[in-house]
Amino acid sequence: MPTAFPKDSVGLVTPQTAHFADPLALVCGRSLADYQLVYETYGTLNATASNAVLICHALSGHHHAAGYHSLDERKPGWWDSCIGPGKPIDTDKFFVVSLNNLGGCNGSTGPASLNPATGKVFGADFPVLTVEDWVHSQARLADLLGIRQWAAVVGGSLGGMQALQWAISYPERIRHCLCIASAPKLSAQNIAFNEVARQAILTDPEFHGGHFQEQGVIPKRGLMLARMVGHITYLSDDAMGEKFGRGLKSEKLNYDFHSVEFQVESYLRYQGEEFSGRFDANTYLLMTKALDYFDPAAAHGDDLATTLAGVKADFCVMSFTTDWRFSPARSREIVDALLAAKKNVSYLEIDAPQGHDAFLIPIPRYLQAFGGYMKRIEV
Amino acid sequence: MRADLEIIQEWIPAGSRVLDLGCGDGELLAWLHANKQVSGYGLEIDGDKIATCIERGVNVIEQDLDEGLGNFASNSFDVVVMTQSLQALRYPDKVLAEMLRVGRTCIITFPNFGHWHCRWYLTTKGRMPVSEFLPYTWYNTPNIHFCTFADFERLCLQLGARVEERLAVDHEHRHSLGSKLWPNLMGEIGIYRVSGPGLADHRVAV
């Protein structure tokens, strides 16, 4: 059966679930008594467990980073272009772990899970999580898998923030940090976009203060709007222009506000619609808050170089020229702080028209550098 | 190793921190790291060369030298190296000033436009010199700011920098009696070690 998959695919993969009975203290002051994380692994852990790579996902991502869940699956995992035999993260060399973060809606404990204390769905009662919390929960998963130190922690966007936090929180447990299309903290504009997305959800009449599941409804319109505004920021003006231009769905204009006239409207509505059917509204709120709160330098007088003084990992930072959500200037803030802290770092600014989403696209120069960096990692 | 890098490495003390501007494929830094425990970074803008640096384990930062070295603190490197890039910069004077700010010692190599061959070519043909070593015509060359040894040394003087050492060599990086006696006429490539205005008496222990 798996022979039907491409040769450089990790093929058929099955998610696994890890249970944790030890309470996890969270930055917000609350704790989770009991939780589970869903994860996938690709490749084989070597005898000394020195070849493990952690993949951290972005806002709406999950554990299914590579391969296929079934022969019928239309699309492989979200980062399949980078993970597999002979690909940048070569599964012939590395043992790759990818998980759905805590608070997610793809199997890990989150707002849609049952609260053991009440026997009801958490909904809005699920605690607010931070990037640090995720990293701590990921460290526990590493313990469970017998991984004392990651050969590399890799992530794009919000995933890049987790990789950076790993280097800060657990300097002894990470040898290489690959931080792609990311930032050391959000800008006011980034937070503003997140707030628009959250308001779309919070003001949806079917949100019910986050307890919509009890009402048997979902805040579909809010989620749709949130995704639409998010999606605009993930693409560049050029990429959108090239894809849709001012192309129309039909021959003529209708002079009303209800019909879908422009191709780009149709695309955004489709994306929003599709997203609202599969993503949990509370998880979206939670993930955007985690993004907003991320600011590791805040505890060190806003001095990122001081914050990074204790890191031991070597860094590879990559950005994309047309990414305006996390522009190259934001990546350079990380690089400059690493330079000031005299850490090993390489930085690439990849010329790509696709905007923020470029980190998911197999751009030759990106894959070449990514693979080149992974090749030099000794296991 | 490339012949000019062979010469340069002798001027770089073991264990020092080096910034290599226009580091190319990272050959010098990789060698210095392996043989002299040197740490540091290379700056480069060519994508393929950056990829080679990354694969060989050299810290490389994609950065345009013409935008300055503002991301590096003053005196944060023992040695700042720039081989065969000066003539391709838009603001060679500003970059040289930045090098002198960031590093205690700067090593710079560049082709000498005062070499007799250039002078002869221009005199007899009345056209911009084209040679095997500088194979570009005036309109497609990346080299936009040619200078002679005399010009470079005058710029150093203007910046308050001191020329600590100078080697004039041919394009295969050989010394000759001629290039020793008349460097600006007989030297094809200049290899300079320059120290900043604040560190005129600074000596690198080699």
PDB file of C-alpha atoms in Angstrom, chain A residues 315-316 332 335-336 338-350 365 368-369 371-373 375-376, chain B residues 17 39-41 45-48 50-63 71-72 76-77:
ATOM      1  CA  PHE A 315      21.071  29.418  15.214  1.00  0.00           C
ATOM      2  CA  CYS A 316      19.848  29.523  11.662  1.00  0.00           C
ATOM      3  CA  ARG A 332      17.241  40.655  11.870  1.00  0.00           C
ATOM      4  CA  VAL A 335      20.110  37.951  14.460  1.00  0.00           C
ATOM      5  CA  ASP A 336      21.493  41.235  15.781  1.00  0.00           C
ATOM      6  CA  LEU A 338      22.575  36.875  18.733  1.00  0.00           C
ATOM      7  CA  LEU A 339      25.536  38.721  17.202  1.00  0.00           C
ATOM      8  CA  ALA A 340      25.688  41.060  20.192  1.00  0.00           C
ATOM      9  CA  ALA A 341      25.563  38.015  22.483  1.00  0.00           C
ATOM     10  CA  LYS A 342      28.391  36.441  20.417  1.00  0.00           C
ATOM     11  CA  LYS A 343      26.397  33.353  19.507  1.00  0.00           C
ATOM     12  CA  ASN A 344      26.781  31.209  16.424  1.00  0.00           C
ATOM     13  CA  VAL A 345      24.203  32.340  13.903  1.00  0.00           C
ATOM     14  CA  SER A 346      23.600  32.229  10.171  1.00  0.00           C
ATOM     15  CA  TYR A 347      20.994  34.418   8.543  1.00  0.00           C
ATOM     16  CA  LEU A 348      19.329  34.255   5.155  1.00  0.00           C
ATOM     17  CA  GLU A 349      16.900  36.650   3.575  1.00  0.00           C
ATOM     18  CA  ILE A 350      15.228  34.637   0.857  1.00  0.00           C
ATOM     19  CA  ARG A 365      17.108  28.559  -2.396  1.00  0.00           C
ATOM     20  CA  GLN A 368      18.922  24.327  -0.318  1.00  0.00           C
ATOM     21  CA  ALA A 369      19.992  26.448   2.662  1.00  0.00           C
ATOM     22  CA  GLY A 371      18.956  21.260   3.917  1.00  0.00           C
ATOM     23  CA  GLY A 372      22.533  22.543   4.003  1.00  0.00           C
ATOM     24  CA  TYR A 373      22.135  23.627   7.596  1.00  0.00           C
ATOM     25  CA  LYS A 375      23.310  18.410   6.897  1.00  0.00           C
ATOM     26  CA  ARG A 376      25.939  20.033   9.074  1.00  0.00           C
TER      27      ARG A 376
ATOM     28  CA  ARG B  17      37.239  36.962  16.582  1.00  0.00           C
ATOM     29  CA  SER B  39      35.365  32.364  15.776  1.00  0.00           C
ATOM     30  CA  GLY B  40      33.356  34.853  13.831  1.00  0.00           C
ATOM     31  CA  TYR B  41      30.977  35.563  11.004  1.00  0.00           C
ATOM     32  CA  ILE B  45      24.956  38.537  -0.490  1.00  0.00           C
ATOM     33  CA  ASP B  46      25.425  35.805  -3.110  1.00  0.00           C
ATOM     34  CA  GLY B  47      22.856  33.070  -2.454  1.00  0.00           C
ATOM     35  CA  ASP B  48      24.917  30.151  -3.745  1.00  0.00           C
ATOM     36  CA  ILE B  50      25.828  31.610   1.368  1.00  0.00           C
ATOM     37  CA  ALA B  51      24.545  28.061   0.874  1.00  0.00           C
ATOM     38  CA  THR B  52      28.130  26.779   0.642  1.00  0.00           C
ATOM     39  CA  CYS B  53      29.054  28.648   3.850  1.00  0.00           C
ATOM     40  CA  ILE B  54      26.113  27.081   5.638  1.00  0.00           C
ATOM     41  CA  GLU B  55      26.988  23.577   4.509  1.00  0.00           C
ATOM     42  CA  ARG B  56      30.589  23.909   5.629  1.00  0.00           C
ATOM     43  CA  GLY B  57      29.508  25.176   9.037  1.00  0.00           C
ATOM     44  CA  VAL B  58      30.533  28.815   8.663  1.00  0.00           C
ATOM     45  CA  ASN B  59      28.377  31.427  10.395  1.00  0.00           C
ATOM     46  CA  VAL B  60      27.155  33.532   7.506  1.00  0.00           C
ATOM     47  CA  ILE B  61      24.880  36.559   7.601  1.00  0.00           C
ATOM     48  CA  GLU B  62      23.145  37.768   4.474  1.00  0.00           C
ATOM     49  CA  GLN B  63      23.959  41.459   4.549  1.00  0.00           C
ATOM     50  CA  ASN B  71      24.472  45.829  13.682  1.00  0.00           C
ATOM     51  CA  PHE B  72      27.997  45.290  15.019  1.00  0.00           C
ATOM     52  CA  SER B  76      33.738  43.882  18.763  1.00  0.00           C
ATOM     53  CA  PHE B  77      36.154  42.000  16.484  1.00  0.00           C
TER      54      PHE B  77
END
